[in-house]
mmCIF file of C-alpha atoms in Angstrom:
data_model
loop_
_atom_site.group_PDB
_atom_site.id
_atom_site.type_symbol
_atom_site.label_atom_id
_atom_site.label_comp_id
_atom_site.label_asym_id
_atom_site.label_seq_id
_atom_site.Cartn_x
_atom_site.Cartn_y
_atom_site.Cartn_z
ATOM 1 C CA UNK M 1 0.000 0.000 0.000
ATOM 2 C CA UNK M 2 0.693 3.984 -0.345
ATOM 3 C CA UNK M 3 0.073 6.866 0.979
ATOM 4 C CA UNK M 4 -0.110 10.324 -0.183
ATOM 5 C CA UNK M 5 -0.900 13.589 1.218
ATOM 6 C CA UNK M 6 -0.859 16.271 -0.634
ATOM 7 C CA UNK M 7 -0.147 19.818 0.122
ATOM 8 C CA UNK M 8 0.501 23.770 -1.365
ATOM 9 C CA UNK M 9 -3.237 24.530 -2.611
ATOM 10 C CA UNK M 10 -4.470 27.620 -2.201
ATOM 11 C CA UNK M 11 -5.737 30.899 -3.439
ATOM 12 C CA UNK M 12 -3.922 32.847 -6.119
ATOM 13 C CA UNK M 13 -4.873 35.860 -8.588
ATOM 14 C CA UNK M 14 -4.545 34.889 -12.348
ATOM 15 C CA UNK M 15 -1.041 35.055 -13.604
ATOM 16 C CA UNK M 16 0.310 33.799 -10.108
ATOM 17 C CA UNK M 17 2.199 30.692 -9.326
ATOM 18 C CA UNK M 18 1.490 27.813 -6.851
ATOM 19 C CA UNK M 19 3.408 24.949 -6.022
ATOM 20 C CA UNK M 20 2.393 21.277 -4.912
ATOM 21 C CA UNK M 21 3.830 18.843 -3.144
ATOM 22 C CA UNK M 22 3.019 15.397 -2.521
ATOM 23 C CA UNK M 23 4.491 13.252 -0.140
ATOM 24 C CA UNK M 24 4.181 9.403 -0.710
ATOM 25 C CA UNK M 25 4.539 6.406 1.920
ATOM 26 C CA UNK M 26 4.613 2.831 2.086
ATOM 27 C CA UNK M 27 5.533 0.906 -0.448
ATOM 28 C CA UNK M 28 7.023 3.546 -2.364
ATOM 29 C CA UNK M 29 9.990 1.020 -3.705
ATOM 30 C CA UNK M 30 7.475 -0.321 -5.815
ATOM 31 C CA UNK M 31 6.213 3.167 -7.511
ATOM 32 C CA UNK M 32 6.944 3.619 -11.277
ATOM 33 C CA UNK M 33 4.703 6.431 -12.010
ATOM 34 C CA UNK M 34 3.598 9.555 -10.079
ATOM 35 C CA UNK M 35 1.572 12.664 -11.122
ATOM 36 C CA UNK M 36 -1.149 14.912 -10.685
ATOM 37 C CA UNK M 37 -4.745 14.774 -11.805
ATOM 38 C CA UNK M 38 -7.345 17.593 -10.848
ATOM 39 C CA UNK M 39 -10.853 17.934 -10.713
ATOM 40 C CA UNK M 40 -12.863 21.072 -11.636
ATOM 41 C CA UNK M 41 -16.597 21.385 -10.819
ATOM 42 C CA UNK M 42 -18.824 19.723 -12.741
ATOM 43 C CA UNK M 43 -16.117 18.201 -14.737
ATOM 44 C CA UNK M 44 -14.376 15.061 -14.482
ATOM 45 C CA UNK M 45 -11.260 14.104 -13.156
ATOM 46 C CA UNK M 46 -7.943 14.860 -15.605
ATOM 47 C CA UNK M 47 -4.689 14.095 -16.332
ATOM 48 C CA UNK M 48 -2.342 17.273 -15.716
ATOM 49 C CA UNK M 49 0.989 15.721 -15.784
ATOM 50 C CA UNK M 50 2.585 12.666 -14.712
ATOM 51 C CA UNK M 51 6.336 11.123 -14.844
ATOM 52 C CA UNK M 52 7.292 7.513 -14.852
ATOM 53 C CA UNK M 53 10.308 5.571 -14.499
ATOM 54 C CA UNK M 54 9.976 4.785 -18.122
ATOM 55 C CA UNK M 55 10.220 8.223 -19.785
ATOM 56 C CA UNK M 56 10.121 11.957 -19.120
ATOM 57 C CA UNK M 57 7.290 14.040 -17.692
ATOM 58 C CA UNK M 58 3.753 14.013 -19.890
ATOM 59 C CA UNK M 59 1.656 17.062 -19.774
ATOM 60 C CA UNK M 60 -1.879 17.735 -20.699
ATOM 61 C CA UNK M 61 -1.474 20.418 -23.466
ATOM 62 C CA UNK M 62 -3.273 23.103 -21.426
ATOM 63 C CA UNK M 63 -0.637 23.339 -18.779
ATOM 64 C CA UNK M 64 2.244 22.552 -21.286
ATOM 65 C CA UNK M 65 4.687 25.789 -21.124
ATOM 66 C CA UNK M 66 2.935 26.852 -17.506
ATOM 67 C CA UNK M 67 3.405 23.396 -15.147
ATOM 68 C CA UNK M 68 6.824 21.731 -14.266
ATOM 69 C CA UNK M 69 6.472 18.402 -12.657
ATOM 70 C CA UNK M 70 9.302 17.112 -10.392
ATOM 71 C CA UNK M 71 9.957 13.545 -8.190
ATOM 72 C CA UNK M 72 12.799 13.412 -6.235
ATOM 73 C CA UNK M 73 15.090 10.016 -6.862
ATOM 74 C CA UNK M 74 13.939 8.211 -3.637
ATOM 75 C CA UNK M 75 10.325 8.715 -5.121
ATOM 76 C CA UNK M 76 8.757 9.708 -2.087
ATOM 77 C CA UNK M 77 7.808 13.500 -3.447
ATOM 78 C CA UNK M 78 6.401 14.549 -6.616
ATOM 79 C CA UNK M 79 6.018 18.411 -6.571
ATOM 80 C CA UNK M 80 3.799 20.672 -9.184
ATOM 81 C CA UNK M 81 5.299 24.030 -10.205
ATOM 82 C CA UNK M 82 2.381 25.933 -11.619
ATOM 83 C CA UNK M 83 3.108 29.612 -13.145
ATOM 84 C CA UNK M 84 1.099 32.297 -15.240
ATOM 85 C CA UNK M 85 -2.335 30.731 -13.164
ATOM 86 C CA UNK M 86 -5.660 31.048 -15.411
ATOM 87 C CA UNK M 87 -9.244 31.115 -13.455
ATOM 88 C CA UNK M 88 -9.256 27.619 -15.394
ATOM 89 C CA UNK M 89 -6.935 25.680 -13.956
ATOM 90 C CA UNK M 90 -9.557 25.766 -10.776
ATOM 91 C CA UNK M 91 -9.432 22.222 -9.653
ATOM 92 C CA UNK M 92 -9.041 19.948 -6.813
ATOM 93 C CA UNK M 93 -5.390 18.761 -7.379
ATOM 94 C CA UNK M 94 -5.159 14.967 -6.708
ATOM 95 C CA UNK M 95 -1.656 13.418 -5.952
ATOM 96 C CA UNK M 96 -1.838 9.932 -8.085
ATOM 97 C CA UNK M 97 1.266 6.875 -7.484
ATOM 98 C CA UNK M 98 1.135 3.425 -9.598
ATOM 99 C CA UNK M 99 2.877 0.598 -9.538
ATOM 100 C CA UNK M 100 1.738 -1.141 -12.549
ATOM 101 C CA UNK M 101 -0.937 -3.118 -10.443
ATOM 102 C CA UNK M 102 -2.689 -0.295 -8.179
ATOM 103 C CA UNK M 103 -3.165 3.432 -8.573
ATOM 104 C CA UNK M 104 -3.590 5.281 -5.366
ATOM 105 C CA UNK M 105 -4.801 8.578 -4.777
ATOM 106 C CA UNK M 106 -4.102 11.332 -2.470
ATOM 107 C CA UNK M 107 -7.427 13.379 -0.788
ATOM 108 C CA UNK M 108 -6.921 16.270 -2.895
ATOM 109 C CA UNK M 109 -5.919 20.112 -2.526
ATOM 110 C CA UNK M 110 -8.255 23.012 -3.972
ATOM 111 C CA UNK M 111 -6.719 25.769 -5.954
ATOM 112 C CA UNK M 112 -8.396 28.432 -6.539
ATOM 113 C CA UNK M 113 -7.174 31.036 -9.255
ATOM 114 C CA UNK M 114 -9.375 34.446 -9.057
ATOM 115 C CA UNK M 115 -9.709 36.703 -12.321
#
């Protein structure tokens, strides 16, 4: 099993920056992909970026340019850089881990970008 917990959400005005951090635990030796999803009202739950032990970081191509994702070697933190903010990118923020088997899923943090 694994844990995450996610943290860094907030408020921002447009054209700020945020960052997220998510801090995994258990059976992190088995990981081999980490990223973030988000959730905006009324909408369902997307893909914003991800990384894997296979390749580079993936990005959904609205955040492409804006979002940097980051996991630290021991694989225990994936962080979400997020610059030039658009009232858009309003979401719940969902920490996501897989080991080829499971995915697991974090509780969430709400970002809030105001116009």
């Amino acid at each position: 099993q694994v844990q995450l917990v996610e943290s860094g959400g907030g408020l921002v005005q447009a054209g700020g920056s945020l960052r997220l951090s998510c801090a995994a635990s258990g059976s992190i030796f088995a990981i081999n992909a980490m990223g973030w999803y988000r959730q905006a009202p009324g909408k369902q739950r997307e893909l914003v970026a991800t990384i894997t032990d296979a390749g580079g970081p993936n990005y959904v191509a609205s955040v492409k340019g804006r979002f940097t994702i980051s996991r630290d070697n021991t694989k225990s933190t994936v962080a979400l850089q997020m610059s030039s903010l658009k009232p858009e990118d309003t979401a719940v923020y969902y920490c996501y881990a897989g080991d080829g088997f499971l995915d697991y899923w974090g509780k969430g943090t709400l970002v809030t970008v105001s116009s």
